[in-house]
Short mmCIF file of N, CA and C in Angstrom, two decimals:
data_model
loop_
_atom_site.label_atom_id
_atom_site.label_comp_id
_atom_site.label_asym_id
_atom_site.label_seq_id
_atom_site.Cartn_x
_atom_site.Cartn_y
_atom_site.Cartn_z
N MET A 1 -6.80 -26.27 1.60
CA MET A 1 -5.85 -25.27 1.11
C MET A 1 -5.53 -24.28 2.23
N ALA A 2 -4.32 -23.78 2.22
CA ALA A 2 -3.90 -22.78 3.20
C ALA A 2 -4.78 -21.54 3.09
N ASP A 3 -4.96 -20.84 4.21
CA ASP A 3 -5.75 -19.62 4.14
C ASP A 3 -4.89 -18.36 4.19
N THR A 4 -3.59 -18.53 4.44
CA THR A 4 -2.66 -17.39 4.40
C THR A 4 -1.34 -17.84 3.78
N ILE A 5 -0.60 -16.84 3.30
CA ILE A 5 0.81 -17.05 2.97
C ILE A 5 1.61 -16.07 3.81
N ILE A 6 2.82 -16.45 4.12
CA ILE A 6 3.69 -15.62 4.95
C ILE A 6 4.98 -15.38 4.17
N PHE A 7 5.32 -14.10 4.03
CA PHE A 7 6.59 -13.72 3.42
C PHE A 7 7.51 -13.23 4.53
N ASP A 8 8.70 -13.82 4.64
CA ASP A 8 9.76 -13.27 5.48
C ASP A 8 10.54 -12.33 4.58
N ILE A 9 10.51 -11.03 4.89
CA ILE A 9 11.06 -10.02 3.99
C ILE A 9 12.26 -9.31 4.61
N ASP A 10 13.30 -9.19 3.80
CA ASP A 10 14.49 -8.41 4.14
C ASP A 10 14.36 -7.07 3.42
N THR A 11 14.12 -6.01 4.18
CA THR A 11 13.97 -4.67 3.58
C THR A 11 15.32 -4.01 3.31
N THR A 12 16.40 -4.67 3.63
CA THR A 12 17.79 -4.20 3.61
C THR A 12 18.16 -3.50 4.92
N ASP A 13 17.20 -3.36 5.83
CA ASP A 13 17.44 -2.76 7.14
C ASP A 13 16.90 -3.72 8.19
N PRO A 14 17.77 -4.31 9.02
CA PRO A 14 17.29 -5.27 10.02
C PRO A 14 16.21 -4.70 10.94
N ALA A 15 16.20 -3.39 11.15
CA ALA A 15 15.22 -2.78 12.04
C ALA A 15 13.80 -2.82 11.47
N THR A 16 13.69 -2.88 10.14
CA THR A 16 12.36 -2.85 9.52
C THR A 16 12.00 -4.14 8.80
N SER A 17 12.94 -5.07 8.70
CA SER A 17 12.66 -6.37 8.07
C SER A 17 11.72 -7.16 8.95
N GLY A 18 10.97 -8.09 8.34
CA GLY A 18 10.06 -8.89 9.15
C GLY A 18 9.10 -9.70 8.32
N GLU A 19 8.03 -10.09 8.98
CA GLU A 19 7.06 -11.01 8.41
C GLU A 19 5.82 -10.27 7.91
N VAL A 20 5.36 -10.68 6.74
CA VAL A 20 4.12 -10.14 6.17
C VAL A 20 3.17 -11.33 5.97
N VAL A 21 1.96 -11.21 6.53
CA VAL A 21 0.96 -12.27 6.41
C VAL A 21 -0.15 -11.78 5.49
N ILE A 22 -0.43 -12.58 4.46
CA ILE A 22 -1.47 -12.23 3.48
C ILE A 22 -2.58 -13.26 3.55
N LYS A 23 -3.80 -12.78 3.82
CA LYS A 23 -4.98 -13.65 3.80
C LYS A 23 -5.36 -13.89 2.35
N LEU A 24 -5.45 -15.16 1.97
CA LEU A 24 -5.80 -15.52 0.60
C LEU A 24 -7.30 -15.38 0.38
N ARG A 25 -7.69 -15.00 -0.84
CA ARG A 25 -9.10 -14.79 -1.17
C ARG A 25 -9.52 -15.67 -2.36
N PRO A 26 -9.61 -16.99 -2.15
CA PRO A 26 -10.05 -17.86 -3.23
C PRO A 26 -11.48 -17.59 -3.67
N ASP A 27 -12.25 -16.92 -2.81
CA ASP A 27 -13.62 -16.55 -3.18
C ASP A 27 -13.61 -15.51 -4.30
N LEU A 28 -12.55 -14.73 -4.41
CA LEU A 28 -12.43 -13.72 -5.46
C LEU A 28 -11.69 -14.24 -6.68
N ALA A 29 -10.64 -15.02 -6.46
CA ALA A 29 -9.76 -15.43 -7.57
C ALA A 29 -9.22 -16.84 -7.33
N PRO A 30 -10.06 -17.86 -7.49
CA PRO A 30 -9.61 -19.22 -7.17
C PRO A 30 -8.40 -19.70 -7.95
N LYS A 31 -8.32 -19.39 -9.23
CA LYS A 31 -7.19 -19.86 -10.04
C LYS A 31 -5.89 -19.13 -9.68
N HIS A 32 -6.01 -17.84 -9.38
CA HIS A 32 -4.82 -17.06 -9.00
C HIS A 32 -4.31 -17.51 -7.62
N VAL A 33 -5.23 -17.74 -6.68
CA VAL A 33 -4.82 -18.22 -5.36
C VAL A 33 -4.15 -19.59 -5.50
N GLU A 34 -4.73 -20.45 -6.32
CA GLU A 34 -4.13 -21.77 -6.57
C GLU A 34 -2.70 -21.62 -7.10
N ARG A 35 -2.49 -20.69 -8.01
CA ARG A 35 -1.15 -20.46 -8.58
C ARG A 35 -0.18 -19.94 -7.51
N ILE A 36 -0.61 -18.96 -6.74
CA ILE A 36 0.25 -18.38 -5.70
C ILE A 36 0.66 -19.49 -4.72
N VAL A 37 -0.30 -20.28 -4.27
CA VAL A 37 -0.01 -21.37 -3.33
C VAL A 37 0.97 -22.37 -3.96
N GLU A 38 0.75 -22.71 -5.22
CA GLU A 38 1.64 -23.63 -5.92
C GLU A 38 3.07 -23.08 -5.98
N LEU A 39 3.21 -21.80 -6.31
CA LEU A 39 4.53 -21.18 -6.40
C LEU A 39 5.21 -21.09 -5.03
N VAL A 40 4.43 -20.79 -3.99
CA VAL A 40 4.99 -20.76 -2.64
C VAL A 40 5.50 -22.15 -2.26
N ARG A 41 4.68 -23.17 -2.51
CA ARG A 41 5.08 -24.56 -2.20
C ARG A 41 6.38 -24.94 -2.90
N GLU A 42 6.54 -24.49 -4.14
CA GLU A 42 7.73 -24.82 -4.94
C GLU A 42 8.96 -24.00 -4.55
N GLY A 43 8.80 -22.99 -3.69
CA GLY A 43 9.92 -22.13 -3.32
C GLY A 43 10.25 -21.08 -4.36
N PHE A 44 9.33 -20.87 -5.32
CA PHE A 44 9.57 -19.95 -6.42
C PHE A 44 9.88 -18.53 -5.94
N TYR A 45 9.15 -18.05 -4.94
CA TYR A 45 9.31 -16.66 -4.49
C TYR A 45 10.54 -16.44 -3.60
N ASP A 46 11.13 -17.51 -3.08
CA ASP A 46 12.26 -17.36 -2.16
C ASP A 46 13.43 -16.66 -2.87
N GLY A 47 13.87 -15.55 -2.29
CA GLY A 47 14.98 -14.79 -2.85
C GLY A 47 14.61 -13.76 -3.90
N THR A 48 13.32 -13.69 -4.27
CA THR A 48 12.93 -12.73 -5.32
C THR A 48 12.81 -11.31 -4.75
N PRO A 49 13.18 -10.31 -5.57
CA PRO A 49 13.17 -8.93 -5.11
C PRO A 49 11.81 -8.24 -5.29
N PHE A 50 11.62 -7.18 -4.54
CA PHE A 50 10.56 -6.21 -4.83
C PHE A 50 11.21 -5.20 -5.76
N HIS A 51 11.10 -5.44 -7.05
CA HIS A 51 11.87 -4.70 -8.06
C HIS A 51 11.28 -3.33 -8.41
N ARG A 52 10.02 -3.11 -8.07
CA ARG A 52 9.36 -1.84 -8.40
C ARG A 52 8.54 -1.41 -7.20
N VAL A 53 8.96 -0.35 -6.54
CA VAL A 53 8.28 0.12 -5.33
C VAL A 53 8.08 1.62 -5.48
N ILE A 54 6.82 2.02 -5.60
CA ILE A 54 6.49 3.43 -5.81
C ILE A 54 5.79 3.95 -4.56
N ASP A 55 6.41 4.95 -3.93
CA ASP A 55 5.89 5.53 -2.69
C ASP A 55 4.46 6.02 -2.90
N GLY A 56 3.58 5.67 -1.98
CA GLY A 56 2.19 6.11 -2.06
C GLY A 56 1.38 5.39 -3.12
N PHE A 57 1.88 4.25 -3.63
CA PHE A 57 1.16 3.51 -4.66
C PHE A 57 1.23 2.00 -4.38
N MET A 58 2.38 1.37 -4.66
CA MET A 58 2.45 -0.08 -4.48
C MET A 58 3.89 -0.58 -4.47
N ALA A 59 4.02 -1.86 -4.05
CA ALA A 59 5.29 -2.59 -4.08
C ALA A 59 5.07 -3.84 -4.92
N GLN A 60 5.89 -4.01 -5.97
CA GLN A 60 5.73 -5.12 -6.91
C GLN A 60 6.88 -6.10 -6.79
N GLY A 61 6.54 -7.38 -6.78
CA GLY A 61 7.54 -8.44 -6.71
C GLY A 61 7.09 -9.66 -7.49
N GLY A 62 7.77 -10.76 -7.26
CA GLY A 62 7.40 -12.02 -7.91
C GLY A 62 8.09 -12.32 -9.21
N ASP A 63 9.09 -11.51 -9.56
CA ASP A 63 9.85 -11.74 -10.79
C ASP A 63 11.26 -12.19 -10.42
N PRO A 64 11.62 -13.45 -10.70
CA PRO A 64 12.95 -13.91 -10.32
C PRO A 64 14.09 -13.19 -11.03
N THR A 65 13.82 -12.55 -12.18
CA THR A 65 14.88 -11.82 -12.88
C THR A 65 15.09 -10.43 -12.29
N GLY A 66 14.09 -9.92 -11.55
CA GLY A 66 14.19 -8.59 -10.98
C GLY A 66 14.04 -7.46 -11.99
N THR A 67 13.63 -7.78 -13.21
CA THR A 67 13.52 -6.78 -14.27
C THR A 67 12.09 -6.31 -14.52
N GLY A 68 11.12 -7.06 -14.02
CA GLY A 68 9.72 -6.77 -14.34
C GLY A 68 9.25 -7.52 -15.57
N MET A 69 10.15 -8.26 -16.20
CA MET A 69 9.81 -8.99 -17.43
C MET A 69 9.73 -10.51 -17.21
N GLY A 70 10.11 -10.98 -16.04
CA GLY A 70 10.18 -12.42 -15.81
C GLY A 70 8.93 -12.99 -15.16
N GLY A 71 8.91 -14.30 -15.08
CA GLY A 71 7.79 -15.00 -14.46
C GLY A 71 8.14 -16.46 -14.29
N SER A 72 7.13 -17.25 -13.97
CA SER A 72 7.34 -18.69 -13.82
C SER A 72 7.25 -19.35 -15.19
N ASP A 73 7.52 -20.64 -15.23
CA ASP A 73 7.41 -21.37 -16.50
C ASP A 73 5.99 -21.91 -16.71
N LYS A 74 5.08 -21.51 -15.85
CA LYS A 74 3.68 -21.95 -15.96
C LYS A 74 2.93 -21.04 -16.93
N PRO A 75 1.83 -21.54 -17.49
CA PRO A 75 1.07 -20.70 -18.43
C PRO A 75 0.46 -19.49 -17.73
N ASP A 76 0.28 -18.41 -18.49
CA ASP A 76 -0.37 -17.22 -17.95
C ASP A 76 -1.81 -17.56 -17.56
N LEU A 77 -2.35 -16.74 -16.65
CA LEU A 77 -3.69 -16.97 -16.12
C LEU A 77 -4.72 -16.05 -16.76
N LYS A 78 -5.93 -16.57 -16.92
CA LYS A 78 -7.05 -15.76 -17.39
C LYS A 78 -7.47 -14.85 -16.23
N ALA A 79 -7.77 -13.61 -16.55
CA ALA A 79 -8.15 -12.63 -15.53
C ALA A 79 -9.35 -13.12 -14.72
N GLU A 80 -9.35 -12.80 -13.43
CA GLU A 80 -10.48 -13.06 -12.54
C GLU A 80 -10.86 -11.73 -11.89
N PHE A 81 -11.31 -10.79 -12.71
CA PHE A 81 -11.66 -9.47 -12.21
C PHE A 81 -12.96 -9.55 -11.40
N THR A 82 -13.01 -8.76 -10.33
CA THR A 82 -14.20 -8.67 -9.48
C THR A 82 -14.42 -7.21 -9.13
N ASP A 83 -15.38 -6.96 -8.26
CA ASP A 83 -15.60 -5.58 -7.81
C ASP A 83 -14.80 -5.28 -6.53
N ALA A 84 -13.87 -6.17 -6.18
CA ALA A 84 -13.01 -5.93 -5.01
C ALA A 84 -12.21 -4.65 -5.21
N GLN A 85 -12.11 -3.86 -4.15
CA GLN A 85 -11.41 -2.58 -4.23
C GLN A 85 -9.92 -2.74 -3.96
N HIS A 86 -9.14 -2.00 -4.73
CA HIS A 86 -7.69 -1.95 -4.52
C HIS A 86 -7.41 -0.89 -3.45
N LYS A 87 -7.55 -1.31 -2.20
CA LYS A 87 -7.26 -0.40 -1.09
C LYS A 87 -5.93 -0.78 -0.46
N ARG A 88 -5.45 0.05 0.42
CA ARG A 88 -4.18 -0.21 1.10
C ARG A 88 -4.17 -1.63 1.66
N GLY A 89 -3.10 -2.38 1.36
CA GLY A 89 -2.95 -3.73 1.87
C GLY A 89 -3.43 -4.83 0.94
N VAL A 90 -4.11 -4.46 -0.13
CA VAL A 90 -4.62 -5.46 -1.07
C VAL A 90 -3.47 -6.03 -1.91
N ALA A 91 -3.50 -7.35 -2.11
CA ALA A 91 -2.53 -8.04 -2.96
C ALA A 91 -3.23 -8.40 -4.27
N SER A 92 -2.62 -8.03 -5.37
CA SER A 92 -3.23 -8.18 -6.69
C SER A 92 -2.15 -8.65 -7.67
N MET A 93 -2.57 -9.24 -8.77
CA MET A 93 -1.62 -9.74 -9.76
C MET A 93 -1.18 -8.65 -10.72
N ALA A 94 0.11 -8.59 -10.96
CA ALA A 94 0.64 -7.71 -12.01
C ALA A 94 0.47 -8.43 -13.34
N ARG A 95 0.45 -7.66 -14.42
CA ARG A 95 0.28 -8.25 -15.75
C ARG A 95 0.79 -7.28 -16.80
N ALA A 96 0.87 -7.76 -18.04
CA ALA A 96 1.18 -6.89 -19.17
C ALA A 96 -0.12 -6.24 -19.64
N MET A 97 -0.13 -5.65 -20.82
CA MET A 97 -1.34 -5.00 -21.34
C MET A 97 -2.50 -5.99 -21.50
N ASP A 98 -2.18 -7.22 -21.87
CA ASP A 98 -3.20 -8.26 -22.02
C ASP A 98 -3.76 -8.62 -20.64
N PRO A 99 -5.07 -8.47 -20.44
CA PRO A 99 -5.65 -8.79 -19.13
C PRO A 99 -5.42 -10.24 -18.69
N ASP A 100 -5.19 -11.12 -19.65
CA ASP A 100 -5.00 -12.54 -19.35
C ASP A 100 -3.51 -12.93 -19.35
N SER A 101 -2.64 -12.03 -18.86
CA SER A 101 -1.20 -12.28 -18.90
C SER A 101 -0.55 -12.38 -17.52
N ALA A 102 -1.36 -12.46 -16.44
CA ALA A 102 -0.78 -12.61 -15.10
C ALA A 102 -0.10 -13.97 -15.00
N ASN A 103 1.04 -14.02 -14.30
CA ASN A 103 1.78 -15.27 -14.19
C ASN A 103 2.27 -15.49 -12.75
N SER A 104 3.26 -14.73 -12.31
CA SER A 104 3.80 -14.88 -10.96
C SER A 104 3.97 -13.54 -10.26
N GLN A 105 4.06 -12.47 -11.03
CA GLN A 105 4.29 -11.15 -10.43
C GLN A 105 3.02 -10.64 -9.77
N PHE A 106 3.21 -9.95 -8.67
CA PHE A 106 2.09 -9.42 -7.89
C PHE A 106 2.49 -8.05 -7.35
N PHE A 107 1.50 -7.34 -6.85
CA PHE A 107 1.79 -6.09 -6.16
C PHE A 107 0.91 -5.98 -4.93
N ILE A 108 1.40 -5.21 -3.97
CA ILE A 108 0.67 -4.91 -2.75
C ILE A 108 0.47 -3.41 -2.71
N CYS A 109 -0.78 -2.98 -2.63
CA CYS A 109 -1.09 -1.55 -2.60
C CYS A 109 -0.65 -0.95 -1.26
N THR A 110 0.08 0.16 -1.32
CA THR A 110 0.49 0.86 -0.10
C THR A 110 -0.39 2.08 0.15
N ALA A 111 -1.36 2.27 -0.73
CA ALA A 111 -2.36 3.33 -0.60
C ALA A 111 -3.62 2.84 -1.31
N ASP A 112 -4.73 3.53 -1.13
CA ASP A 112 -5.94 3.20 -1.88
C ASP A 112 -5.71 3.54 -3.34
N CYS A 113 -6.04 2.62 -4.24
CA CYS A 113 -5.79 2.77 -5.68
C CYS A 113 -7.06 2.42 -6.47
N PRO A 114 -8.13 3.22 -6.32
CA PRO A 114 -9.40 2.88 -6.97
C PRO A 114 -9.31 2.82 -8.49
N PHE A 115 -8.34 3.49 -9.08
CA PHE A 115 -8.17 3.48 -10.54
C PHE A 115 -7.76 2.10 -11.06
N LEU A 116 -7.37 1.18 -10.16
CA LEU A 116 -7.01 -0.19 -10.55
C LEU A 116 -8.19 -1.16 -10.46
N ASP A 117 -9.27 -0.72 -9.81
CA ASP A 117 -10.41 -1.60 -9.59
C ASP A 117 -10.97 -2.12 -10.91
N GLY A 118 -11.24 -3.43 -10.94
CA GLY A 118 -11.83 -4.05 -12.12
C GLY A 118 -10.85 -4.29 -13.26
N GLN A 119 -9.57 -3.96 -13.06
CA GLN A 119 -8.57 -4.11 -14.12
C GLN A 119 -7.44 -5.07 -13.76
N TYR A 120 -7.35 -5.43 -12.49
CA TYR A 120 -6.32 -6.35 -12.00
C TYR A 120 -6.99 -7.34 -11.05
N THR A 121 -6.45 -8.55 -10.98
CA THR A 121 -7.04 -9.61 -10.18
C THR A 121 -6.57 -9.53 -8.73
N VAL A 122 -7.50 -9.24 -7.82
CA VAL A 122 -7.23 -9.22 -6.38
C VAL A 122 -7.25 -10.66 -5.87
N TRP A 123 -6.19 -11.06 -5.17
CA TRP A 123 -6.12 -12.44 -4.66
C TRP A 123 -5.87 -12.52 -3.15
N GLY A 124 -5.68 -11.38 -2.49
CA GLY A 124 -5.43 -11.44 -1.06
C GLY A 124 -5.36 -10.07 -0.42
N GLU A 125 -5.15 -10.08 0.89
CA GLU A 125 -5.02 -8.83 1.64
C GLU A 125 -4.07 -9.03 2.81
N VAL A 126 -3.16 -8.07 2.99
CA VAL A 126 -2.22 -8.12 4.10
C VAL A 126 -3.00 -7.96 5.41
N ILE A 127 -2.83 -8.91 6.31
CA ILE A 127 -3.49 -8.82 7.62
C ILE A 127 -2.49 -8.53 8.74
N SER A 128 -1.20 -8.58 8.41
CA SER A 128 -0.17 -8.28 9.39
C SER A 128 1.13 -7.96 8.64
N GLY A 129 1.82 -6.91 9.08
CA GLY A 129 3.14 -6.60 8.52
C GLY A 129 3.18 -5.52 7.45
N MET A 130 2.13 -4.71 7.33
CA MET A 130 2.17 -3.63 6.32
C MET A 130 3.33 -2.68 6.56
N GLU A 131 3.77 -2.56 7.81
CA GLU A 131 4.90 -1.67 8.09
C GLU A 131 6.17 -2.17 7.40
N VAL A 132 6.28 -3.47 7.18
CA VAL A 132 7.43 -4.04 6.47
C VAL A 132 7.35 -3.65 4.99
N ILE A 133 6.17 -3.76 4.40
CA ILE A 133 5.98 -3.36 3.00
C ILE A 133 6.29 -1.86 2.85
N ASP A 134 5.79 -1.06 3.79
CA ASP A 134 6.04 0.39 3.74
C ASP A 134 7.53 0.73 3.80
N ALA A 135 8.32 -0.13 4.43
CA ALA A 135 9.75 0.13 4.63
C ALA A 135 10.62 -0.34 3.47
N LEU A 136 10.03 -1.00 2.47
CA LEU A 136 10.84 -1.47 1.34
C LEU A 136 11.52 -0.31 0.62
N PRO A 137 12.76 -0.49 0.16
CA PRO A 137 13.42 0.55 -0.63
C PRO A 137 12.62 0.88 -1.88
N LYS A 138 12.57 2.18 -2.23
CA LYS A 138 11.75 2.66 -3.35
C LYS A 138 12.58 2.76 -4.63
N GLY A 139 11.87 2.69 -5.76
CA GLY A 139 12.51 2.89 -7.06
C GLY A 139 11.83 2.12 -8.17
N GLU A 140 12.16 2.51 -9.40
CA GLU A 140 11.67 1.86 -10.63
C GLU A 140 12.81 1.77 -11.64
N PRO A 141 13.70 0.85 -11.60
CA PRO A 141 13.79 -0.24 -10.62
C PRO A 141 14.47 0.21 -9.33
N VAL A 142 14.39 -0.64 -8.33
CA VAL A 142 15.02 -0.36 -7.04
C VAL A 142 16.50 -0.72 -7.14
N ALA A 143 17.37 0.22 -6.76
CA ALA A 143 18.82 0.00 -6.85
C ALA A 143 19.28 -1.15 -5.95
N ASN A 144 18.83 -1.15 -4.71
CA ASN A 144 19.18 -2.19 -3.74
C ASN A 144 17.88 -2.70 -3.13
N PRO A 145 17.19 -3.62 -3.84
CA PRO A 145 15.83 -3.97 -3.45
C PRO A 145 15.71 -4.84 -2.21
N GLY A 146 14.56 -4.69 -1.55
CA GLY A 146 14.18 -5.64 -0.51
C GLY A 146 13.80 -6.95 -1.19
N ARG A 147 13.84 -8.04 -0.43
CA ARG A 147 13.58 -9.37 -1.00
C ARG A 147 12.71 -10.22 -0.10
N ILE A 148 12.02 -11.16 -0.74
CA ILE A 148 11.35 -12.22 0.00
C ILE A 148 12.43 -13.26 0.30
N VAL A 149 12.80 -13.38 1.55
CA VAL A 149 13.81 -14.36 1.93
C VAL A 149 13.20 -15.76 1.83
N LYS A 150 11.99 -15.90 2.37
CA LYS A 150 11.29 -17.19 2.37
C LYS A 150 9.79 -16.92 2.32
N ALA A 151 9.10 -17.68 1.47
CA ALA A 151 7.64 -17.64 1.42
C ALA A 151 7.13 -18.99 1.89
N ARG A 152 6.09 -18.96 2.73
CA ARG A 152 5.55 -20.23 3.22
C ARG A 152 4.04 -20.12 3.40
N LEU A 153 3.40 -21.27 3.48
CA LEU A 153 1.96 -21.31 3.68
C LEU A 153 1.66 -21.20 5.16
N GLY A 154 0.59 -20.47 5.50
CA GLY A 154 0.21 -20.30 6.89
C GLY A 154 -1.00 -21.14 7.25
#
């Protein structure tokens, strides 16, 4: 299995657009990593927006509808909570109120978020390109969102 995924991201500004490399953590969340890899292979994330970006908190993507309500046609995943900390650069699965409702949406912490620890499934960590995530347009929802142009396995 791949040990990283690479997102080519368009922040809407050519000066800040670029590549984000995320180290996968199957040791923490094997089923979630398997899902992310499967979706990347299928091209699911290509063209999807970062629809919710909150300054000093996180950037959320992985919803093809861009509304925060969409996902893949695959079944939701059972939570794989660990004691991994939600610190800056951590990639974790977004979900509804039900802990076992993660599907395709994810978020990347842009600051330390200890209040999320033990409540969301951590599946990776940005090892390169956090400046690209930091440059994404902000909003809930984002008026003119940044997008994953292409996702690929590293």
